[in-house]
Coordinates of C-alpha atoms in Angstrom, one line a residue:
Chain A
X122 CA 127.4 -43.4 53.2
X123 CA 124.8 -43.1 55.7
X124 CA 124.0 -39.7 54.5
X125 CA 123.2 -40.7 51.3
X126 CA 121.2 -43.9 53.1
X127 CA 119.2 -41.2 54.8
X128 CA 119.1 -39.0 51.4
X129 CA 117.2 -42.1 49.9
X130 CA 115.3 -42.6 52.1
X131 CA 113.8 -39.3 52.3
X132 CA 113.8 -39.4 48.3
X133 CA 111.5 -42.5 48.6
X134 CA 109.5 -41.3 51.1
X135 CA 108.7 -38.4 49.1
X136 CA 108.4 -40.3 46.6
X137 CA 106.4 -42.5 48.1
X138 CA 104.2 -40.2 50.1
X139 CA 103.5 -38.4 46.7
X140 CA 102.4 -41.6 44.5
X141 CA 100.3 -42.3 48.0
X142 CA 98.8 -38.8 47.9
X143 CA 98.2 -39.2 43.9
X144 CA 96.8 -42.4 44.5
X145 CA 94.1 -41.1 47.0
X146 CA 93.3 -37.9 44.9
X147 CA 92.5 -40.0 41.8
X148 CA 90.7 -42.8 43.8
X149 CA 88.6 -39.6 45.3
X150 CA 87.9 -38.3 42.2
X151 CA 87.1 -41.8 40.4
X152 CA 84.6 -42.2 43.2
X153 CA 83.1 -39.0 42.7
X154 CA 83.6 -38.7 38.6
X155 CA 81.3 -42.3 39.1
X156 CA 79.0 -40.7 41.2
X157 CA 78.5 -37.8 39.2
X158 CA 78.5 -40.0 36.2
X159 CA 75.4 -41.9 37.6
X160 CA 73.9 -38.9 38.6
X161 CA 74.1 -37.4 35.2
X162 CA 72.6 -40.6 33.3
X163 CA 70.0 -40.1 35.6
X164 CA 69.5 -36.8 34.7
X165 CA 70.1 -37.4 30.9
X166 CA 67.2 -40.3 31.6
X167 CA 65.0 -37.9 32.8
X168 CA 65.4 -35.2 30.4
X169 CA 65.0 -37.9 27.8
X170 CA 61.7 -38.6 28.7
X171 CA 60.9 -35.0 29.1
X172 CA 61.9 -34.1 25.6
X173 CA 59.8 -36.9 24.3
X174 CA 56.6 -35.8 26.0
X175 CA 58.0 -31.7 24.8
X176 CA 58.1 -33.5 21.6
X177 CA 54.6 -34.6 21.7
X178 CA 53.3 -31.7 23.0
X179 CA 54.5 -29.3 20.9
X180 CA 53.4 -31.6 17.6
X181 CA 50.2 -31.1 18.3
X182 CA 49.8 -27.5 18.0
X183 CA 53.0 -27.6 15.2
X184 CA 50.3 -30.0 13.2
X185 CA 46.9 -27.4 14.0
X186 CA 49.1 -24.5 12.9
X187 CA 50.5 -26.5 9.7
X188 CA 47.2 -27.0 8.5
X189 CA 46.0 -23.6 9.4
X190 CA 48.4 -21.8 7.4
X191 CA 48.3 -24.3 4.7
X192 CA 44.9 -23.9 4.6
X193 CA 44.7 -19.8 4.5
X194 CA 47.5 -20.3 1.5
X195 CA 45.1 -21.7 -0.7
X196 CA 43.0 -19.0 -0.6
X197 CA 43.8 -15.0 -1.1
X198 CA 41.2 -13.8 1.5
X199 CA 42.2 -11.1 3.2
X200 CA 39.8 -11.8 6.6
X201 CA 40.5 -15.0 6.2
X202 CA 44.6 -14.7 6.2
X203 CA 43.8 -12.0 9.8
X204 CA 41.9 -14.8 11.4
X205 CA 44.6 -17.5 10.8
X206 CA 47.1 -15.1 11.5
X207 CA 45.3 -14.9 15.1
X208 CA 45.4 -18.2 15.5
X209 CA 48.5 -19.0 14.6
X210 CA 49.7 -16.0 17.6
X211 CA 47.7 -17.9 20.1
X212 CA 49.2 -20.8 19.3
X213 CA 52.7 -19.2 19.3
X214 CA 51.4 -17.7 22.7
X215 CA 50.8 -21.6 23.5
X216 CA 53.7 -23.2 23.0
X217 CA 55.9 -20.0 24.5
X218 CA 54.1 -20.7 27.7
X219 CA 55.2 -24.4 27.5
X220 CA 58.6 -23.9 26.8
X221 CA 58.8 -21.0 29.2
X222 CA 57.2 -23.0 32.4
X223 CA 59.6 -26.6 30.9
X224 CA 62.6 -23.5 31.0
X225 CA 61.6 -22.7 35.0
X226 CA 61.1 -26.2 36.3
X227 CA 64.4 -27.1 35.1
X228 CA 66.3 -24.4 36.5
X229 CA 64.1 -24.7 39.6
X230 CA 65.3 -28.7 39.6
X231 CA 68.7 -28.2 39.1
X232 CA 68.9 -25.5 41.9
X233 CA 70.1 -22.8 39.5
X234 CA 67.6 -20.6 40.2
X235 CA 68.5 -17.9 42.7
X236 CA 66.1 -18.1 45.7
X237 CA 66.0 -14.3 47.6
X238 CA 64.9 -15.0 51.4
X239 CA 63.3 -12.1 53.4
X240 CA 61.0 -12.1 55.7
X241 CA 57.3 -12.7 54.4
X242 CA 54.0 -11.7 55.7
X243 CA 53.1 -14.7 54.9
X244 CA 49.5 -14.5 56.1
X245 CA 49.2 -11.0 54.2
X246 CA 50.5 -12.5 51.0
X247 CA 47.9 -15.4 51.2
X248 CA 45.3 -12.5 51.8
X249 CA 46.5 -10.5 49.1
X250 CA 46.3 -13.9 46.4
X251 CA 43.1 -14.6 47.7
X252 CA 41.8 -11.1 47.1
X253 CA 43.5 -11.6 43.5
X254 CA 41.7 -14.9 42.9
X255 CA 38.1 -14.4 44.4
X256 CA 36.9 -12.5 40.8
X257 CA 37.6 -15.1 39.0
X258 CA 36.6 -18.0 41.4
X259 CA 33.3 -16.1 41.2
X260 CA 33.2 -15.6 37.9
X261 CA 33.1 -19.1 37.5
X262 CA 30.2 -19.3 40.5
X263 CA 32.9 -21.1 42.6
X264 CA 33.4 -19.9 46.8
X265 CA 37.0 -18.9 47.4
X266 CA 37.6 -18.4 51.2
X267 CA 40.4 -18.1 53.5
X268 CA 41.3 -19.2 57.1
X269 CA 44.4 -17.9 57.7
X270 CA 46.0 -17.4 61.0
X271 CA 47.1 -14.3 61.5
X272 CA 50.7 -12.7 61.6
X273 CA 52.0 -15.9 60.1
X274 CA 56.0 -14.9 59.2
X275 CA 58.4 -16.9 57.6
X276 CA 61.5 -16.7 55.8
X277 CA 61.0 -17.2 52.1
X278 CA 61.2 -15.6 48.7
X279 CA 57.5 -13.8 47.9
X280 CA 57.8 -14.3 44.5
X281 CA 58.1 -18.2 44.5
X282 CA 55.3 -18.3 47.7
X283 CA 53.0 -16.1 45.2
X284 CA 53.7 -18.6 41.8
X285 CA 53.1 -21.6 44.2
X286 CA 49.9 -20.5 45.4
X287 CA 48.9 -19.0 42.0
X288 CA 49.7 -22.1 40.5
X289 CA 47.3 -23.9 42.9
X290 CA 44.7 -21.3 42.8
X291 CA 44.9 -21.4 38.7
X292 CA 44.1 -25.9 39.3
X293 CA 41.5 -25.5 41.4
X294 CA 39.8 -22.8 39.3
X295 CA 40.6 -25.3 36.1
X296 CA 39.3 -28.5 38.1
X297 CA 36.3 -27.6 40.4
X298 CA 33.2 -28.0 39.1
X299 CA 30.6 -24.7 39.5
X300 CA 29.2 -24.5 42.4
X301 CA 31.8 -25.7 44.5
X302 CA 34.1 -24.4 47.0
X303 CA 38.0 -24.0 47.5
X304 CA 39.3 -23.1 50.8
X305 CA 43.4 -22.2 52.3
X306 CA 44.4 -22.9 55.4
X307 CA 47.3 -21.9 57.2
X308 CA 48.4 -22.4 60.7
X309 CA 51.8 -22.6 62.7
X310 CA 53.3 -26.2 63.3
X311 CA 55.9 -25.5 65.5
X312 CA 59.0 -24.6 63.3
X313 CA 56.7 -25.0 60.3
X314 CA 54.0 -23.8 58.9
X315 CA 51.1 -25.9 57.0
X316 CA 49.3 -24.4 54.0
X317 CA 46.3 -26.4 52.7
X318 CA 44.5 -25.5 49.8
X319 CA 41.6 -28.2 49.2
X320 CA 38.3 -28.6 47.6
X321 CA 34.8 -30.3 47.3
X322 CA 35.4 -31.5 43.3
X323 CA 35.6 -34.8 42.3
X324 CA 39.4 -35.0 44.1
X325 CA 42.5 -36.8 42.8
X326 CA 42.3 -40.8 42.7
X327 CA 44.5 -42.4 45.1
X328 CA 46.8 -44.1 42.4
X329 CA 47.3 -40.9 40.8
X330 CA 48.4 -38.9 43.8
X331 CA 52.2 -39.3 43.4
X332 CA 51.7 -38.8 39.4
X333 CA 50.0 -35.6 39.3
X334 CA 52.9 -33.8 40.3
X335 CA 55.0 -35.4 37.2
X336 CA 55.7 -33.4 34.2
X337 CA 52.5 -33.1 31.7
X338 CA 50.2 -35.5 34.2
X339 CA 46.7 -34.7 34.0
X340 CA 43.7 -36.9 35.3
X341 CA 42.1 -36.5 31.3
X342 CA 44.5 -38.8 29.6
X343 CA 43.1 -37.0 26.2
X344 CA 44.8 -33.8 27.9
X345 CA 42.1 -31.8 25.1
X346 CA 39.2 -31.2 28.0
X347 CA 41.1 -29.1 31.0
X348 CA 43.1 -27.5 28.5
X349 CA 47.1 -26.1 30.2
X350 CA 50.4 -28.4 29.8
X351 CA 50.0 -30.3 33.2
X352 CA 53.3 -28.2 34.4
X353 CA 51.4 -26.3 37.3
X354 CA 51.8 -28.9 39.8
X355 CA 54.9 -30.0 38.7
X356 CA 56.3 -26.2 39.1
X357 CA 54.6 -26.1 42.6
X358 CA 56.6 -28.8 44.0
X359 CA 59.7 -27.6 42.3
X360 CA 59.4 -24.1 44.2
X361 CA 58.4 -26.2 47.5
X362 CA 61.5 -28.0 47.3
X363 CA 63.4 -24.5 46.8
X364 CA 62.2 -23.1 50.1
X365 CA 63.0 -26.6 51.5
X366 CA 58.9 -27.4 51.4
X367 CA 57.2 -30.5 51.4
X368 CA 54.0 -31.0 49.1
X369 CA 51.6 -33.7 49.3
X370 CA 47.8 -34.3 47.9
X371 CA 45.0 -36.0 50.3
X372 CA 41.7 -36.5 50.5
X373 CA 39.5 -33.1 51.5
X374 CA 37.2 -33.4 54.5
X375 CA 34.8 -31.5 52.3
X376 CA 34.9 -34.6 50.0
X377 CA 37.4 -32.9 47.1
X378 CA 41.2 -33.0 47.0
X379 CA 43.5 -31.2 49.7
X380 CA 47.3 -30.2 48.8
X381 CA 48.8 -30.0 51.6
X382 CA 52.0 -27.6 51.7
X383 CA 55.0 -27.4 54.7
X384 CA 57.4 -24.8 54.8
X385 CA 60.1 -24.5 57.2
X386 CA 59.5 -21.1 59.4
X387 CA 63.2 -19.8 59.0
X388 CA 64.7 -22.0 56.3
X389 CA 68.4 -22.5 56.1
X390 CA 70.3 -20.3 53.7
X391 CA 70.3 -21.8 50.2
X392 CA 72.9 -19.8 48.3
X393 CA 72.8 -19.9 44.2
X394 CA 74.9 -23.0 43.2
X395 CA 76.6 -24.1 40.3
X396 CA 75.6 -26.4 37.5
X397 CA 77.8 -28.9 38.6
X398 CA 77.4 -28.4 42.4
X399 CA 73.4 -29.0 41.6
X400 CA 74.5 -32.1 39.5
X401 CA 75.9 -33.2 43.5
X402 CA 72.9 -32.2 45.0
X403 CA 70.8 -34.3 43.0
Chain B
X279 CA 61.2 10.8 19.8
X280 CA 64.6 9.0 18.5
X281 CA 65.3 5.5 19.9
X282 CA 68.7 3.1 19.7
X283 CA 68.1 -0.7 19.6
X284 CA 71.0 -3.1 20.0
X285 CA 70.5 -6.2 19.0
X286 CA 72.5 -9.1 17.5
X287 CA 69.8 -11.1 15.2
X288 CA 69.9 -8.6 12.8
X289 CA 66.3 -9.4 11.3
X290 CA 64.7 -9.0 14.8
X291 CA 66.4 -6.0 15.0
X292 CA 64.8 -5.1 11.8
X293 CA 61.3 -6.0 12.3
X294 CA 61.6 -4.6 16.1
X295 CA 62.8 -1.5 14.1
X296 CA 59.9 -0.9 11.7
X297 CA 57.4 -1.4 14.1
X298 CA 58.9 1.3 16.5
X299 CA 58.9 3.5 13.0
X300 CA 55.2 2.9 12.3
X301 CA 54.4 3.9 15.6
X302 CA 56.2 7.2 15.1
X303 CA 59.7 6.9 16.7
X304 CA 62.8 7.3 14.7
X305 CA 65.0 4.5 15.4
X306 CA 68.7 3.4 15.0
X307 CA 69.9 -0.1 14.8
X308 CA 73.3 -1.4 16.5
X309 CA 74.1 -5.2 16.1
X310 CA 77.0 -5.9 18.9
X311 CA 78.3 -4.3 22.1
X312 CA 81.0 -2.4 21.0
X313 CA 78.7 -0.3 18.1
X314 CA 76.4 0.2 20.5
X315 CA 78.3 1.6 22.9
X316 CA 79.7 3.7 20.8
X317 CA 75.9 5.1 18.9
X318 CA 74.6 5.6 22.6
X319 CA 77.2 7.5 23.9
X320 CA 77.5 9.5 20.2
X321 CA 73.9 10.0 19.7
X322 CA 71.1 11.8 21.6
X323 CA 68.6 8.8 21.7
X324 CA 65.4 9.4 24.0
X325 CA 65.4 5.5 25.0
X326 CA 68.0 2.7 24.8
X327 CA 66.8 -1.1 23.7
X328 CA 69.4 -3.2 24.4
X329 CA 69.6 -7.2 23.8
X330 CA 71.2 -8.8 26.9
X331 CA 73.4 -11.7 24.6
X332 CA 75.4 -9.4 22.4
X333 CA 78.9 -10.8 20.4
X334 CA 81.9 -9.5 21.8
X335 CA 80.3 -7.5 24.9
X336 CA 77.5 -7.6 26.1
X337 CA 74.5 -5.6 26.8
X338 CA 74.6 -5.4 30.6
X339 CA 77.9 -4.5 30.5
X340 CA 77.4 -2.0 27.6
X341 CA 74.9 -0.6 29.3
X342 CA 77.2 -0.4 32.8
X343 CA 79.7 1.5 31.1
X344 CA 76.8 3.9 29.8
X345 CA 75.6 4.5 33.4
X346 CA 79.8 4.5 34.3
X347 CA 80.0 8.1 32.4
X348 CA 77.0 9.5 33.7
X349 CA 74.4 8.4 30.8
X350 CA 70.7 8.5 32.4
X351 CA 68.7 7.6 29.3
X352 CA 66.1 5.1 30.3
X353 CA 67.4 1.9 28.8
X354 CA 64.9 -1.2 28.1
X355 CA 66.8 -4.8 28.6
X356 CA 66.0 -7.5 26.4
X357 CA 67.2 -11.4 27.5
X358 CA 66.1 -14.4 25.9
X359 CA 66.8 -15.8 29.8
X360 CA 63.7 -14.7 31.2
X361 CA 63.6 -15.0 34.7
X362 CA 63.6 -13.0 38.1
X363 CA 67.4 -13.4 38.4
X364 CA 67.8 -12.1 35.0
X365 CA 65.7 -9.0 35.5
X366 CA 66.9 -8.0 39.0
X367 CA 70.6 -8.4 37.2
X368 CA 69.4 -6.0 34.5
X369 CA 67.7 -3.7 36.9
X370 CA 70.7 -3.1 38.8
X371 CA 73.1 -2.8 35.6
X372 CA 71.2 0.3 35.2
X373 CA 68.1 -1.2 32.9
X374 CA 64.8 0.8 33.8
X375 CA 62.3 -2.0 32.6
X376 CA 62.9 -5.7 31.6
X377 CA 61.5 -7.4 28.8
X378 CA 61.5 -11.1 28.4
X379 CA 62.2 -12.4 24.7
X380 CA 60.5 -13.7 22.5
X381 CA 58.0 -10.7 23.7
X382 CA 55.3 -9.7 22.2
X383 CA 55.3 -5.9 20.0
X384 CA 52.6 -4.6 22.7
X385 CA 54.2 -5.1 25.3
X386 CA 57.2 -3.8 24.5
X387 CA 55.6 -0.6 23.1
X388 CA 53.7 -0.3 25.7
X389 CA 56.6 -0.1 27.9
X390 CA 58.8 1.9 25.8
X391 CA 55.6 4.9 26.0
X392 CA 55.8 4.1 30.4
X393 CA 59.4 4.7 30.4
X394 CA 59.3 8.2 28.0
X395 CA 56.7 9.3 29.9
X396 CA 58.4 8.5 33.2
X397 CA 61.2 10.8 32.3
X398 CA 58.5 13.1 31.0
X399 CA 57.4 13.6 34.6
X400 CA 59.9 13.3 36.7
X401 CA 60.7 16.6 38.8
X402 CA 57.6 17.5 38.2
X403 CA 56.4 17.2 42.0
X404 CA 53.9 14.5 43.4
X405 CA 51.2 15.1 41.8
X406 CA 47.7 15.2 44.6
X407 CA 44.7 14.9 41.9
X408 CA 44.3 12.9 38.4
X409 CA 41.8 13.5 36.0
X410 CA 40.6 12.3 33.1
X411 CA 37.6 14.2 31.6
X412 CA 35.1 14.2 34.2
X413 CA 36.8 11.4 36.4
X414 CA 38.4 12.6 39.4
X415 CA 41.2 10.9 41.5
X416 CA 42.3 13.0 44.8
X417 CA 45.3 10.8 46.3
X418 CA 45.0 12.8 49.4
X419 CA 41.6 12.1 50.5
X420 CA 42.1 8.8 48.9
X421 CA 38.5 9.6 47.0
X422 CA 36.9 8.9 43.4
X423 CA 34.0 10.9 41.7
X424 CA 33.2 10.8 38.2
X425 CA 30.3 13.5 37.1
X426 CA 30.6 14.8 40.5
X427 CA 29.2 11.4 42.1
X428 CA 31.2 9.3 44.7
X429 CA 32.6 6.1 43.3
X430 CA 33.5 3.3 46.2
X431 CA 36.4 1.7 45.1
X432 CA 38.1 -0.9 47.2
X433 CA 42.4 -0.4 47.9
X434 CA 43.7 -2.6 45.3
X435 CA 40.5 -1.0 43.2
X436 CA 41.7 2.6 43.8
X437 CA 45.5 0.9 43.0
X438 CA 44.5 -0.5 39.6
X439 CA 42.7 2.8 39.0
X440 CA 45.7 5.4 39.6
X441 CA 47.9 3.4 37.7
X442 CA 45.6 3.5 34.6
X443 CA 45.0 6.8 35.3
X444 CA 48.6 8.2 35.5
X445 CA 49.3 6.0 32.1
X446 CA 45.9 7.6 30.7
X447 CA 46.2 7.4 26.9
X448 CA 48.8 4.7 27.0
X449 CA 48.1 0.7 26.4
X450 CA 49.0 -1.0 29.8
X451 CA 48.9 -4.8 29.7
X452 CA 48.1 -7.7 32.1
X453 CA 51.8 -8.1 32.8
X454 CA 52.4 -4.3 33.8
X455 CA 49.5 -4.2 35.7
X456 CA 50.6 -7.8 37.8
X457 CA 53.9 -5.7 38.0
X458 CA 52.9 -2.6 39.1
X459 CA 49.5 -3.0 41.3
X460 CA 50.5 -6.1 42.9
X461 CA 53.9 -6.6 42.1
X462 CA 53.9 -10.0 41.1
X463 CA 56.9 -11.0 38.5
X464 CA 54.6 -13.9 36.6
X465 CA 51.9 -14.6 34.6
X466 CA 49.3 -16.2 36.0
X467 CA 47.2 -18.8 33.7
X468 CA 43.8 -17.8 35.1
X469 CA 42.4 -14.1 33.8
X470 CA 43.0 -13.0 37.2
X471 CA 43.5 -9.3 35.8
X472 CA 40.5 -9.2 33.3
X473 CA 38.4 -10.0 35.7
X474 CA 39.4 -7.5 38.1
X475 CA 39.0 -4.7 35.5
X476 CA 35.7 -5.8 34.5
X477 CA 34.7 -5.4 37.7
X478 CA 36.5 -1.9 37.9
X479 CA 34.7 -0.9 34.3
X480 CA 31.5 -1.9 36.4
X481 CA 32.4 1.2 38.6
X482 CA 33.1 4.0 36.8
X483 CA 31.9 3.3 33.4
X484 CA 28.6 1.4 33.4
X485 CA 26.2 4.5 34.8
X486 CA 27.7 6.7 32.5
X487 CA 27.4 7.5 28.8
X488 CA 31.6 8.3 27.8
X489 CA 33.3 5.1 28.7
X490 CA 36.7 5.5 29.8
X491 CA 38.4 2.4 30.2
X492 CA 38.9 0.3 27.2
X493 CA 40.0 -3.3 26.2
X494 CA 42.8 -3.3 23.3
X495 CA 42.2 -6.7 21.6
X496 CA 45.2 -8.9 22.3
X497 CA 47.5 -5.9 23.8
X498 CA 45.9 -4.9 27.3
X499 CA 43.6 -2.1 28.3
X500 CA 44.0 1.7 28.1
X501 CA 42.0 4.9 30.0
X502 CA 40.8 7.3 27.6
X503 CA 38.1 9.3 26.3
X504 CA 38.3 8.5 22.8
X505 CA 36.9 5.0 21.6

């Protein structure tokens, strides 16, 4: 008798200690099936708005190329038809760069795109832009100058450093009227190191200084005079956040706007995660 | 020069096809892994294309069997995907160059003509001076002259220049060039490489009657005597 006392007793703590252990797992994984739930609407949210704006921004070349072709049809002119088949490829090129640049900034959102630390010469690759950019800031009689502290290191991928800056260099040349001047900065902050790249244009509106780094913001609510999607920025604090960077915009001492970039000096490893693993992250 | 493309969308294929066969390569189409494996390792093609999204298996893996058995054919990867990952993936299946779809004709030409004539040279020994008719490049004494008279080119100048001039003949575009002189895997938006090559035409072209370095509307710029 008392061994089969004993015999239930185990039986029902098993029993037991199994519906206890099911009970936990599932409670677990309602909490985090809500929280991944919430996190997903939020994402769905946001890539809802983001389609609507694609939507819009991709009508209006859709509608230009339309009527371009429609146009051309109507007539059997051969120089005609090459010019309109030109346009039509720029605005192919147009709407590639959109979708490719929309393509980047989500993976680079998510955290599905693969970051590849090294070491950087980090004041030589700011150099090395610089030189790349100076042409063109000339070019457009604007004064691109550096004041970089030298043997700046940091760990970092080169490739998303270079599109950052690039990015910024490509905003300023877009936004600074002739005549003026853009200058980069960088110095050591301790553990950090702080990149500004600033200006003597007409600078950012204080209102607008969180916006400008949303998807398809631009100061010219027309978005017809500056021309680009309004991704740049967008992309710039995307790949900030990858090398666990901050990103900010301020008011320039020389009277333009100043965005102001932090990087971490040796960053902590960020391996490639999965879809659902970014979902958690977000 | 005979060509294999492996490809999946069967009119892309196609149109890729006819426009490697106007510019004189002859050129055999594959539309999933499997076939193409098979044509590569059958045929005696000068250059691989292959798609990276292929039914059944796909092109890196095609590709890694290829290199498996001892295959060294230069071999072009195509991916719709488009990013760094993606091409340092492709590189190290064995891919030579990475082009990112939907990609324009030029560029992938253009490429196509850098990989032959990569194979061309290779073994052929470092080469010490380039020239193109009366331009002179000695990589020794790190030195310019066309005509005879001393051209002061800055380093990335000289860069730009030996790459152009080692592809003399050959379209380059803006995207090879970012690639190859400073080795930077994206397109800016400003004309960051026109205006560098302006500036380099202002060199070694303006005070002399031949110019040498030419834009091709639309494509990129090629070194050459000819117009």
């Amino acid at each position: 008798m008392l061994l089969i006392e004993i015999f239930e007793l185990l039986l029902l703590g098993v029993i037991g200690g199994g519906v206890f252990f099911w009970w936990r797992q599932s409670r677990a994984h309602r909490q985090n099936e809500a929280l991944l739930n919430s996190k997903l609407v939020a994402v769905t949210q946001s890539s809802r708005q983001t389609g609507d704006n694609i939507a819009h921004d991709l009508r209006t070349p859709l509608t230009r190329l339309r009527a371009d072709v429609e146009g051309a049809l109507r007539h059997d002119d051969v120089e005609m038809h090459r010019a309109t088949l030109e346009r039509v490829l720029d605005e192919i090129q147009n709407m590639q760069n959109i979708i490719n640049a929309l393509l980047t900034l989500g993976q680079a959102e998510v955290g599905v795109m693969n970051v590849r630390k090294k070491t950087v010469n980090l004041s030589g690759l700011l150099e090395e832009l610089i030189e790349l950019y100076i042409p063109s800031a000339e070019d457009r009689s604007l004064t691109l100058q550096g004041n970089i502290a030298p043997d700046l290191t940091i760990e970092a991928d080169r490739q998303l450093l270079a599109r950052i800056f690039a990015n910024l260099f490509d905003n300023e040349l877009k936004y600074v009227p002739a005549g003026g001047t853009i200058l980069l900065t960088a110095l050591a902050r301790g553990k950090r190191v702080e990149i500004r790249v600033e200006d003597d244009g007409p600078g950012i509106p204080v209102e607008m200084r969180d916006k400008i780094f949303e998807r398809f913001a631009r100061l010219d609510p027309s978005r017809t005079l500056s021309g680009g999607a309004g991704l740049g920025l967008s992309l710039v604090k995307a790949f900030a956040q990858l090398l666990q960077g901050e990103i900010c915009v301020a008011e320039s001492s020389l009277g333009g706007a100043a965005f102001i970039l932090t990087l971490p000096v040796s960053a902590a490893k960020v391996s490639k995660l999965s879809p659902k693993s970014a979902v958690a992250r977000l | 020069m005979k060509l294999l493309i492996i490809e999946d969308d069967e009119s892309a294929a196609k149109l890729l096809g006819n426009g490697l066969v106007e510019a004189g390569f002859s050129v055999d189409l594959a539309h999933d892994g499997e076939t193409g494996l098979r044509q590569a390792r059958d045929g005696d093609h000068d250059l691989w294309v292959i798609d990276v999204m292929l039914p059944g298996r796909d092109g890196l893996s095609v590709l890694k069997a290829l290199r498996d058995q001892g295959r060294r054919t230069p071999a072009l990867i195509l991916s719709a995907l488009g990013e760094v990952d993606e091409r340092v993936q492709g590189l190290r299946s064995g891919g030579d160059d990475y082009v990112v779809k939907p990609y324009a004709f030029v560029e992938l030409l253009a490429r196509i003509e850098a990989l032959l004539r990569r194979v061309r040279s290779f073994g052929s020994g470092p080469e010490t001076m380039l020239e193109l008719a009366d331009l002179r490049m000695d990589l020794l004494s790190r030195s310019v002259t066309r005509s005879g008279q001393e051209i002061d080119l800055q380093p990335r100048e000289f860069h730009l220049l030996e790459y152009l001039m080692r592809h003399a003949g050959q379209v380059v575009t803006r995207t090879m060039l970012l690639e190859n002189v400073w080795e930077y895997f994206f397109d800016p938006q400003t004309n960051v490489v026109d205006v560098h090559i302006s500036r380099l035409r202002q060199k070694i072209d303006k005070s002399f009657a031949t110019p040498l370095l030419h834009t091709v509307r639309g494509s990129g710029y090629i070194l050459r005597v000819e117009p």
